[in-house]
Coordinates of C-alpha atoms in Angstrom, one line a residue:
X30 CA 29.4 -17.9 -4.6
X31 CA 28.4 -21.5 -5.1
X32 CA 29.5 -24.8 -3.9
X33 CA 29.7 -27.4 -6.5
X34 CA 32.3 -30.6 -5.9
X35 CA 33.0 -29.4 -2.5
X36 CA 34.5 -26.5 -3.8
X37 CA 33.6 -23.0 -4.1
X38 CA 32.6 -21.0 -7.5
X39 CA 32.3 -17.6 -7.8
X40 CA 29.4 -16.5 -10.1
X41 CA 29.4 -13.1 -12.1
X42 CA 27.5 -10.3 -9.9
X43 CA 25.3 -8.0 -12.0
X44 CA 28.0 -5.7 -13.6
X45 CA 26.7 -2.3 -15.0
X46 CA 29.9 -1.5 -17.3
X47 CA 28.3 -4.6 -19.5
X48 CA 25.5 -2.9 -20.0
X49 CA 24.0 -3.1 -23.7
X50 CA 21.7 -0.5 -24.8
X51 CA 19.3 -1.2 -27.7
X52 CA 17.1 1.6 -28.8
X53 CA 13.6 0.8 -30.5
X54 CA 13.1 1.4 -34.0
X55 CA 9.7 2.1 -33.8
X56 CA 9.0 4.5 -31.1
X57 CA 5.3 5.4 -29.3
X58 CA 3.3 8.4 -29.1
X59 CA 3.9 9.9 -26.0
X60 CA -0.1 10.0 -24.5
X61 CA -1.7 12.6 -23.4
X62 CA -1.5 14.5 -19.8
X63 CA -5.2 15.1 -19.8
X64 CA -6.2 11.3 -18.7
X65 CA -2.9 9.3 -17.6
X66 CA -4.5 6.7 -15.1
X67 CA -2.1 5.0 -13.1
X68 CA -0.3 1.5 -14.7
X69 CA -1.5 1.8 -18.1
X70 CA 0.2 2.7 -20.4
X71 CA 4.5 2.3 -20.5
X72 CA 7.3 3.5 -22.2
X73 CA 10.0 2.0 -25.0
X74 CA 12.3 0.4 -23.0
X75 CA 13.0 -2.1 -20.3
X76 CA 16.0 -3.2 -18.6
X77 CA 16.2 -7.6 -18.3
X78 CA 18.8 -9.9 -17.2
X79 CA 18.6 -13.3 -15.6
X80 CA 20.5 -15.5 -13.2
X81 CA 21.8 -19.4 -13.9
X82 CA 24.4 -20.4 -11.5
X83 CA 25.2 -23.1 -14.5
X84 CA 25.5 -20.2 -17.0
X85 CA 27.8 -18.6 -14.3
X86 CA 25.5 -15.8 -12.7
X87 CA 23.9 -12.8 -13.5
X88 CA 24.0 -12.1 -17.4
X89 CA 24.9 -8.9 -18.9
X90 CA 22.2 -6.5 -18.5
X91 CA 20.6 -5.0 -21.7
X92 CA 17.8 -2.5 -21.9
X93 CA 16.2 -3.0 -24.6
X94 CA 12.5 -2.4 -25.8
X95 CA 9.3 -3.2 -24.6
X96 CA 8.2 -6.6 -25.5
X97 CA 6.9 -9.8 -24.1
X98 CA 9.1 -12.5 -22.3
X99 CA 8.9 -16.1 -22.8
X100 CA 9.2 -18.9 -20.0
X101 CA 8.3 -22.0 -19.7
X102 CA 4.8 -23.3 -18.1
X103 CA 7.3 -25.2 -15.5
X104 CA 8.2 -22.1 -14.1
X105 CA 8.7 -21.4 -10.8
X106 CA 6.8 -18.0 -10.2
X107 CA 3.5 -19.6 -12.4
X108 CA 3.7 -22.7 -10.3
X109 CA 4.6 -21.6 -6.3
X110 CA 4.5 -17.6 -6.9
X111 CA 8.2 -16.7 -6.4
X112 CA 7.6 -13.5 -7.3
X113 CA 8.3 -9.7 -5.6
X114 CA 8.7 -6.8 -7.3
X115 CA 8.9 -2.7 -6.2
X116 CA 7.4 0.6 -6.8
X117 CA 9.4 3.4 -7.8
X118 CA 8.7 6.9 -9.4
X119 CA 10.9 9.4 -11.3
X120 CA 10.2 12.8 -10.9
X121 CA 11.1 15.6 -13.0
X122 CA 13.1 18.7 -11.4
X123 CA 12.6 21.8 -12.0
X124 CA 16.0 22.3 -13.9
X125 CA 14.1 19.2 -15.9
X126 CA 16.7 16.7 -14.3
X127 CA 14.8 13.3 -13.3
X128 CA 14.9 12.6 -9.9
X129 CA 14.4 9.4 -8.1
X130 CA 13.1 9.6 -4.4
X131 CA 14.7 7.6 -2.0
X132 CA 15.9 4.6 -4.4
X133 CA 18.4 3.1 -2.0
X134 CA 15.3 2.2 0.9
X135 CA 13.8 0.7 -2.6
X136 CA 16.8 -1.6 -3.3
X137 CA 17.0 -2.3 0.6
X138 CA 12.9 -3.4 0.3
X139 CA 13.4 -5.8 -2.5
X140 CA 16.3 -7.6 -1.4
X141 CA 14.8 -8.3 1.3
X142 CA 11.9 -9.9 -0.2
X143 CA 14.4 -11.5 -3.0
X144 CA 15.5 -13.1 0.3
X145 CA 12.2 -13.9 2.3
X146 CA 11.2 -15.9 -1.4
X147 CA 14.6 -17.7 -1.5
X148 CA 15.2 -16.3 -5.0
X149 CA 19.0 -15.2 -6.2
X150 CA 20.5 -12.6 -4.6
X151 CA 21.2 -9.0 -6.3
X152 CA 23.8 -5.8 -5.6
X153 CA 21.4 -3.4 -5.2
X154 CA 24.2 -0.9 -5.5
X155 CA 24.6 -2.0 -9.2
X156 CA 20.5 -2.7 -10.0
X157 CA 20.1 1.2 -8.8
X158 CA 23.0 2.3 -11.6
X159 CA 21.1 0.4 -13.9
X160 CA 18.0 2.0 -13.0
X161 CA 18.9 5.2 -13.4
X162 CA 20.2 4.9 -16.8
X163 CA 17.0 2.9 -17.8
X164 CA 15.2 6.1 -16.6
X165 CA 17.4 8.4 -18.4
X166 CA 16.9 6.1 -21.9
X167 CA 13.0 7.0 -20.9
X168 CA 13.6 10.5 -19.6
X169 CA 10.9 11.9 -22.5
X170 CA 8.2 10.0 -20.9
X171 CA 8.3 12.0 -17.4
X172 CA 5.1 14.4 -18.1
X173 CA 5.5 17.5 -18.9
X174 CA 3.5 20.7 -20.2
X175 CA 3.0 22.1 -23.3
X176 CA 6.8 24.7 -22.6
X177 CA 8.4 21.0 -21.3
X178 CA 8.5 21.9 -17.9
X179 CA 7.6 19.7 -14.7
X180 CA 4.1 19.0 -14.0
X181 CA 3.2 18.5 -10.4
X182 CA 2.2 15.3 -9.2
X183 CA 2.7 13.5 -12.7
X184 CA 5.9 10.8 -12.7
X185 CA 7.3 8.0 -14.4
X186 CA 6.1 5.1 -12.1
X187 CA 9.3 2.1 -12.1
X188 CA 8.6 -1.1 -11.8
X189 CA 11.2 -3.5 -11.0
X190 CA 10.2 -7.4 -10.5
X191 CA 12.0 -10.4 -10.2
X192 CA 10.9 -14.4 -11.1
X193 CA 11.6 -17.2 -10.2
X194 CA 12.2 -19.3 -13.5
X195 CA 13.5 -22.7 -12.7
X196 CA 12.0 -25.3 -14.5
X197 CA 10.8 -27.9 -12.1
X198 CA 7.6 -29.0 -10.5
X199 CA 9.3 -29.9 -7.5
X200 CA 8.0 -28.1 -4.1
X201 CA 11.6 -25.9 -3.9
X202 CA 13.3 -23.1 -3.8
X203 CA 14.5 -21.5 -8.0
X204 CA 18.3 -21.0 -8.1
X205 CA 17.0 -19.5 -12.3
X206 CA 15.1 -15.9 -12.3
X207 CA 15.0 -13.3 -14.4
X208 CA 15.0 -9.5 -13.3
X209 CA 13.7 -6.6 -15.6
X210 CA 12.7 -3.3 -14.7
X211 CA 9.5 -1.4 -16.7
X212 CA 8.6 2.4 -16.7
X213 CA 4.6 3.8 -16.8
X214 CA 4.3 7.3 -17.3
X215 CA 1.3 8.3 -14.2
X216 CA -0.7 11.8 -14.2
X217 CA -1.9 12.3 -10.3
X218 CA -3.9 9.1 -9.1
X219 CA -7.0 11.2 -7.8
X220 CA -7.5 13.1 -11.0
X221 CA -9.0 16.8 -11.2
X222 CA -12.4 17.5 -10.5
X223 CA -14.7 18.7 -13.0
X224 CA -16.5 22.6 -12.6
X225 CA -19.8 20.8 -12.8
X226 CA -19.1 18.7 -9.8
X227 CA -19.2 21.7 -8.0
X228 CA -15.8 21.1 -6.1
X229 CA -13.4 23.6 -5.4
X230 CA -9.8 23.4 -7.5
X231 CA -7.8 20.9 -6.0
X232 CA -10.6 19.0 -4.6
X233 CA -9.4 15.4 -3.6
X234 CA -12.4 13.1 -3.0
X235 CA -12.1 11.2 0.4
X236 CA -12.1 7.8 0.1
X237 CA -14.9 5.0 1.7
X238 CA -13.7 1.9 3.6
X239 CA -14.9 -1.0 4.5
X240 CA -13.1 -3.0 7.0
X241 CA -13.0 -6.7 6.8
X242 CA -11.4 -8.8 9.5
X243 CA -12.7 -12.3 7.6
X244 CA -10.0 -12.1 5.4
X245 CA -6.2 -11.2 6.0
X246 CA -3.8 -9.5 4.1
X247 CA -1.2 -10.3 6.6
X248 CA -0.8 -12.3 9.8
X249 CA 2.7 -12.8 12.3
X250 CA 5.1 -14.7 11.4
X251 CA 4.0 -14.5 7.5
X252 CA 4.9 -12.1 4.5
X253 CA 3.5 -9.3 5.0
X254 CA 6.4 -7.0 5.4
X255 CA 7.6 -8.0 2.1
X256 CA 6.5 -6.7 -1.4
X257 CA 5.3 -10.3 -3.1
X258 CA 3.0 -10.4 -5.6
X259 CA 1.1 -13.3 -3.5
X260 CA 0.2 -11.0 -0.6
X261 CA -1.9 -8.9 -3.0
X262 CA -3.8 -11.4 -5.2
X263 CA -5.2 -13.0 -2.1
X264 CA -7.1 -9.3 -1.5
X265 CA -8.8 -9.3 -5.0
X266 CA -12.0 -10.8 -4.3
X267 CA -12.3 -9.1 -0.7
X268 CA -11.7 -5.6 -2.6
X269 CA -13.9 -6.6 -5.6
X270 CA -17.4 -7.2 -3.2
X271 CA -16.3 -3.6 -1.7
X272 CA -16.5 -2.3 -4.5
X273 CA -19.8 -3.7 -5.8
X274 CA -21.5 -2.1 -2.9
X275 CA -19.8 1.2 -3.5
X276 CA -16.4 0.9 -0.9
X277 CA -13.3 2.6 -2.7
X278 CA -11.1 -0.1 -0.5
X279 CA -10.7 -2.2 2.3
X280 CA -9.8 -1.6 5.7
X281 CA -7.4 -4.8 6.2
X282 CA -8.0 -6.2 10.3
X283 CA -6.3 -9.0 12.2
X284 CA -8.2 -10.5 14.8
X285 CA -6.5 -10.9 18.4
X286 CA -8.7 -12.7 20.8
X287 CA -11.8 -9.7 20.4
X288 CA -9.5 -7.2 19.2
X289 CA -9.6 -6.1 15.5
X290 CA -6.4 -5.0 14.9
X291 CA -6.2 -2.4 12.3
X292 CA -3.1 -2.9 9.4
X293 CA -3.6 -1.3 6.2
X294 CA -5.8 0.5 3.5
X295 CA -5.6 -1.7 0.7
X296 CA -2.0 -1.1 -0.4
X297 CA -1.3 1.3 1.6
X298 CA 0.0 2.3 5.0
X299 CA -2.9 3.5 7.7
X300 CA -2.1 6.7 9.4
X301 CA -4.9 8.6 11.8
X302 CA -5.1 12.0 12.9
X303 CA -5.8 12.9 16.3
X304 CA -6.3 15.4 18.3
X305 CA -4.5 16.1 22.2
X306 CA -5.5 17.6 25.2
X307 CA -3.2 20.5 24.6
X308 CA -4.3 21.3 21.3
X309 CA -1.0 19.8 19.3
X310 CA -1.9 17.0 17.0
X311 CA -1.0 13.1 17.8
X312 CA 0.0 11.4 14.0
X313 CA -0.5 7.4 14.7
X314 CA 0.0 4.2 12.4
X315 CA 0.7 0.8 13.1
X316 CA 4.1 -0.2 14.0
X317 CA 6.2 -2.4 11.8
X318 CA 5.5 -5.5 13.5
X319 CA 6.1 -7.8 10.7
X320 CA 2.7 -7.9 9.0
X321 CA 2.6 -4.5 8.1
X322 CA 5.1 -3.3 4.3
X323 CA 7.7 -1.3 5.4
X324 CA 6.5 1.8 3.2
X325 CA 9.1 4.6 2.1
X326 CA 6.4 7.4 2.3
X327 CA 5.4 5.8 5.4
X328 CA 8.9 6.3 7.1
X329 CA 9.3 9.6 5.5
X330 CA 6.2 11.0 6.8
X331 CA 7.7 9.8 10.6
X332 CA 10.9 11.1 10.0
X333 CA 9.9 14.3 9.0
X334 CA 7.4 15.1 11.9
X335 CA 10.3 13.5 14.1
X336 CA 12.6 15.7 12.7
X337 CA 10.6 19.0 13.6
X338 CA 7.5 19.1 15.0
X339 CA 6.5 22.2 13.6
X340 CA 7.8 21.6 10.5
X341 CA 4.2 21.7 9.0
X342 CA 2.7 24.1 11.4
X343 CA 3.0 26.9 8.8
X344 CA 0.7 25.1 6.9
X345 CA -2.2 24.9 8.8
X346 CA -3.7 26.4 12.0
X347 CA -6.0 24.9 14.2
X348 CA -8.8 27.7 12.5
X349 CA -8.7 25.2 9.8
X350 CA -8.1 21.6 11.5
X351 CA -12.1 21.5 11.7
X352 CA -15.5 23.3 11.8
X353 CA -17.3 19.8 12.0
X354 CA -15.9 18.9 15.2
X355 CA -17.9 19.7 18.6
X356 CA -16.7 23.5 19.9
X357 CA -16.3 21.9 23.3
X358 CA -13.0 20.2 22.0
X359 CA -11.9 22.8 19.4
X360 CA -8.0 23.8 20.1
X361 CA -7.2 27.2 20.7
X362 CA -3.5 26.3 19.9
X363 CA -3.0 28.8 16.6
X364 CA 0.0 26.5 15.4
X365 CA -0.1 23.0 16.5
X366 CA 2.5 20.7 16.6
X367 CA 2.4 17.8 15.1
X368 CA 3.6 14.2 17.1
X369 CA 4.6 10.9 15.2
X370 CA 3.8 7.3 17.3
X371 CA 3.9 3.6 15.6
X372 CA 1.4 2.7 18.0
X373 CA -0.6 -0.3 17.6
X374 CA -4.5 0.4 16.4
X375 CA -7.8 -1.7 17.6
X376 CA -10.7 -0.4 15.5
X377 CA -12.5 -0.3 19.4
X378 CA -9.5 2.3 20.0
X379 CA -10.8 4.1 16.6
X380 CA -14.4 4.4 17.6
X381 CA -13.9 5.7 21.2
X382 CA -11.1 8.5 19.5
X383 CA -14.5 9.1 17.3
X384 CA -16.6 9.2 19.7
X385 CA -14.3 11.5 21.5
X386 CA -14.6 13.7 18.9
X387 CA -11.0 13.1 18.6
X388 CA -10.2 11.8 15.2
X389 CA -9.2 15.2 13.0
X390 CA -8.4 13.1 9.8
X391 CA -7.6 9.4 8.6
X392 CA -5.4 8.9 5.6
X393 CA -3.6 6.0 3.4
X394 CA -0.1 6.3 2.1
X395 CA 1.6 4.7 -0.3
X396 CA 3.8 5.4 -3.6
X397 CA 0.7 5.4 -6.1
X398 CA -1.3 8.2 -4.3
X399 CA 1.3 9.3 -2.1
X400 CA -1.3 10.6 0.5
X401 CA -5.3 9.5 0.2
X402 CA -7.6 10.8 2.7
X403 CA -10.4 9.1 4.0
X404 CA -13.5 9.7 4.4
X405 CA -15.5 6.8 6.2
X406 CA -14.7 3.5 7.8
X407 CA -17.8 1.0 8.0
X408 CA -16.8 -2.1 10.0
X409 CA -18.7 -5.0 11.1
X410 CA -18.8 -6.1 15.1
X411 CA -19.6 -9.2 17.1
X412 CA -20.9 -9.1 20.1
X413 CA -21.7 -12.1 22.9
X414 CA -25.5 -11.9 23.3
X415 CA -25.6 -14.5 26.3
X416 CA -27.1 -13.9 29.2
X417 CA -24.6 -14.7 32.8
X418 CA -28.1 -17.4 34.0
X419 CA -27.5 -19.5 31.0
X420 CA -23.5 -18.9 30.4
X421 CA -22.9 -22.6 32.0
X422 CA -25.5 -24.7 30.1
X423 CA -24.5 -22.9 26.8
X424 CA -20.8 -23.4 27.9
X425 CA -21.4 -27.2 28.3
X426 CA -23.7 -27.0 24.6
X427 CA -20.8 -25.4 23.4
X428 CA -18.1 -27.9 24.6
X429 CA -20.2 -30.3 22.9
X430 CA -20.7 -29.0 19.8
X431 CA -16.8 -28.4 19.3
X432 CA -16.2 -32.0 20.0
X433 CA -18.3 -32.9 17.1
X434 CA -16.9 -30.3 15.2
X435 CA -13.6 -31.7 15.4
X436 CA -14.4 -35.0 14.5
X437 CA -16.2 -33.6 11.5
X438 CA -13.5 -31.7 10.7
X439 CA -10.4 -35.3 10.7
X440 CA -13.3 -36.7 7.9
X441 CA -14.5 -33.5 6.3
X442 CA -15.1 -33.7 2.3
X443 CA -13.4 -31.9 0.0
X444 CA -17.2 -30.4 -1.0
X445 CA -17.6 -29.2 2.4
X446 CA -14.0 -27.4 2.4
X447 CA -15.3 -25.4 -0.9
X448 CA -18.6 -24.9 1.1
X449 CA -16.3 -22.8 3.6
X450 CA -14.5 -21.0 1.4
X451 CA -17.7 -19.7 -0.4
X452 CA -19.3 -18.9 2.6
X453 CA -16.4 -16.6 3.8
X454 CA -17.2 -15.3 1.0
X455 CA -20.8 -14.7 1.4
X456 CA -20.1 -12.9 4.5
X457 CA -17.8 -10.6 2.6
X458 CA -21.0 -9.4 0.9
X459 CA -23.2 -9.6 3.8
X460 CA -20.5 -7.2 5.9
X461 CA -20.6 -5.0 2.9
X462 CA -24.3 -4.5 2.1
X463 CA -25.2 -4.0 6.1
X464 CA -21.9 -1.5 6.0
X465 CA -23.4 0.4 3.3
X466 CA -26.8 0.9 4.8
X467 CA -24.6 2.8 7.7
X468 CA -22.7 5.0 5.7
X469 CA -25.1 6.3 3.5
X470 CA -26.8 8.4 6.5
X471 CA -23.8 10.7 5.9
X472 CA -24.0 12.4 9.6
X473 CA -20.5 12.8 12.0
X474 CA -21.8 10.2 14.1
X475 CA -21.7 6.7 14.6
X476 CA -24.0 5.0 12.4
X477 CA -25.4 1.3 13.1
X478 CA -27.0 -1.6 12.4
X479 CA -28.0 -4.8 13.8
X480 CA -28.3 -7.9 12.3
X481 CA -29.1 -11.2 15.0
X482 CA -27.8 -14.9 14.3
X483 CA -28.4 -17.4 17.8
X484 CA -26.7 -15.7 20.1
X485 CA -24.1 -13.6 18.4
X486 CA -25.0 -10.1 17.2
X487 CA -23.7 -8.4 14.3
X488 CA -23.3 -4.6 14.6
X489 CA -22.2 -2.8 11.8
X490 CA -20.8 0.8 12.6
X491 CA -19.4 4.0 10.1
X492 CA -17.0 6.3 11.4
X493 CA -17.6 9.5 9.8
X494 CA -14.3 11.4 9.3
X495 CA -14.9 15.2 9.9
X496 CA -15.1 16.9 5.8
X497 CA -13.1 19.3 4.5
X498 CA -13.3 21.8 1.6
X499 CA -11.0 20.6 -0.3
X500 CA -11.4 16.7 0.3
X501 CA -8.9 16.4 1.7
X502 CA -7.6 17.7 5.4
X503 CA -5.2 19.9 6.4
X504 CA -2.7 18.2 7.8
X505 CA -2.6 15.5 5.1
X506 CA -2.3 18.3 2.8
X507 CA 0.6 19.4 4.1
X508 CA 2.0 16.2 4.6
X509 CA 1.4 15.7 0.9
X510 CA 2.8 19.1 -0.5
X511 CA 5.8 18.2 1.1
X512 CA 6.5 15.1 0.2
X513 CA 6.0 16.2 -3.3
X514 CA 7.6 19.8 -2.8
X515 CA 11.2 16.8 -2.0
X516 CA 10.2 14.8 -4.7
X517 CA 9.9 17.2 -7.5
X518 CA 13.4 19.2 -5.9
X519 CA 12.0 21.9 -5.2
X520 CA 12.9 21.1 -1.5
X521 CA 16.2 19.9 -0.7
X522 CA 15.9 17.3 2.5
X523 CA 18.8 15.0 3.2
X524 CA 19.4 13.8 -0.4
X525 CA 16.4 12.2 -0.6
X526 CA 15.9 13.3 -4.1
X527 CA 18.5 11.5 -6.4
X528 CA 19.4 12.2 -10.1
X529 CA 19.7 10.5 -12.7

């Protein structure tokens, strides 16, 4: 509903009974299972329709195929980035019915950021019917095997995304966006090992982190509970250094007072391992304090520990938790349980549970990998160097200095501004080559080293995570089959598996 005149107009809703269905004339090779890396390639179709409040709403939806869309260089999401999207996979059952996992807490996800961006509300209700036939029209491209039956851990990733397209350069809000809805078929995002790299089958290779509290992904009071593309860009360049020096991702830390605050593994929700006193195992990740993406694997992996906790017992026993791990703190318990906490996470916290011997495993999840292990954190710390004798006099320096700081700072040059930003960049780099020297000694303990500026020392420390045969550990294994076994249906739980 709109006011216009001072009186109310009712614009069209998104209404899947108008849906128009045109079919491509020209239709792909379906590519092959052996390499499908995630986001590449995508199907023949796509579902589109727009919103104009002068053209009376949300259009009739169409899926039609795959081609380019055209907007104007005025446009809201190029100009102030009023643009969110979701990620979505469709599964193929084992009656070869596609299955979608847990759409509605999708739907639920990008309204809310449809809202937080202040772009034209949607009935998720009706986007969700839409989806589903959009997957059916695509239902070849789900992976399959050479009898066209289910392959585990292969999908067809959906990707729904919405912009904002008014035409203005005005700092404002876009009453104009367009919605549409893409399909990538995805093999398994860590792929198989090779016999020569002398892994066993299965093997999934632990990932390296570097922390970084420099940059943010997220901070309170700002975006970061919401899927938009501009929380992710931000994280390029910070994820681009790590990588130069050999990182798979970053560690993403918010500083409070001299607290590092842990948040999330590049895209993905932060989960750690640990293990109690009584031999049952503690399962910790942030809680969802506004910073952190409300993530569906995220809250299925709670709710399924919650729900019992010895629901992956089976799967494991404490014989194969860890050999790495001193025998003074080895559990006895044959079968432990397993405990779910949204607990806040200081990476301090993290290095005295390692130096505990405490930590069993560290993992990411997320849609893409569903469950990634980890297999080292390197993380950069500061600490005060001055002495108690000279604490006053430096205090008085210090006081000093910050007053001519700020007066530098009412008149500072737009040179010197770049300067900054190039030099938080700098330190990117200099975090991650110091990081790397740690991690490379490869040992389960705390690796260091020391680098001295004035008074502040930089200490750069690896935790080790303990290794496992098959990359990754056993509980995230289990985690992992399970989430797939309810994916793929051969699990029922709760109806989170939907059909299309």
């Amino acid at each position: 509903m709109a006011i216009e005149n001072g009186h109310a107009v009712f614009l069209q809703e998104i209404d899947p009974s108008k849906l128009k269905i045109t079919r491509t004339s020209t239709p792909s090779t379906l590519p092959s299972t052996t390499s499908l890396p995630f986001g590449i390639h995508h199907s023949d179709h796509m579902l589109i329709l727009s919103y104009d409040p002068q053209a009376g709403g949300w259009s009739a939806p169409e899926i039609k195929p795959y081609a380019n869309i055209s907007l104007d260089p005025m446009s809201s999401c190029f100009q102030y980035a009023t643009s969110c999207f979701e990620g979505m996979k469709a599964y193929l059952s084992p009656t070869s019915q596609p299955l979608l996992f847990r759409p509605k807490m999708n739907m639920a996800r990008l309204a809310s950021s449809v809202s937080r961006l202040s772009l034209p509300p949607f009935d998720t209700s009706a986007l969700l019917e839409l989806i589903k036939k959009l997957v059916k029209t695509e239902e070849k491209w789900i992976p399959r095997d050479e009898q066209g039956k289910a392959l585990t851990g292969y999908s067809l990733y959906v990707r729904p995304t919405m912009l904002g397209t008014k035409s203005s350069l005005g700092v404002g809000a876009s009453d104009k966006a367009i919605l549409y809805v893409i399909c990538s078929p995805s093999g398994p995002f860590f792929p198989p090992v090779l016999p020569s790299e002398g892994k066993v089958p299965g093997y999934i290779k632990p990932v390296k982190l570097l922390a970084v509290s420099e940059h943010v992904r997220a901070w309170p009071g700002g975006t970061g509970a919401h899927k938009l593309a501009l929380n992710y860009s931000p994280g390029f360049l910070t994820q681009k250094e790590a990588e130069r020096k050999g990182y798979d991702q970053i560690l993403w830390l918010r500083r409070e007072g001299r607290e590092e605050v842990v948040m999330e593994v590049g895209a993905m929700n932060f989960f750690v391992a640990l293990k109690r006193d009584d031999g049952d195992i503690d399962i910790i990740t942030p809680p969802l304090d506004g910073t952190i993406l409300p993530g569906v694997t995220r809250a299925s992996i709670l709710q399924l520990i919650q729900s019992d906790q010895t629901l992956f017992s089976s799967s494991f026993s404490s014989s194969t938790i860890s050999s790495t791990i001193s025998t003074s703190t080895t559990t006895t318990n044959p079968a432990p349980k397993l405990y779910a906490h949204e607990t806040p996470l200081t990476m301090s916290q993290l290095d005295t549970y390692h130096s505990q011997h405490k930590i069993l495993e560290i993992f990411g999840v997320g849609t893409a990998a569903i469950v990634a292990p980890v297999g080292a954190v390197s993380y950069s710390s500061s600490l005060s160097s001055l002495s108690s004798s000279s604490s006053s006099n430096n205090n008085n320096n210090n006081n000093n200095n910050n007053d001519k700081e700020k007066d530098k700072a009412q008149t500072m040059d737009p040179a010197d501004v770049q300067g900054i930003g190039q030099a938080h960049a700098a330190n990117v780099v200099e975090i991650a080559e110091n990081a790397d020297d740690a991690v490379d000694h490869g040992d389960q303990t705390t690796a260091a080293t020391t680098i001295t500026a004035g008074t502040t020392t930089n200490t750069t420390k690896t935790i080790v995570v303990p290794e496992y045969e098959q990359g990754i550990g056993p509980v995230a294994a289990a985690i992992r089959r399970m989430i797939l076994d309810i994916q793929e249906g051969r699990v029922e739980w709760e109806g989170w598996a939907v059909g299309c």
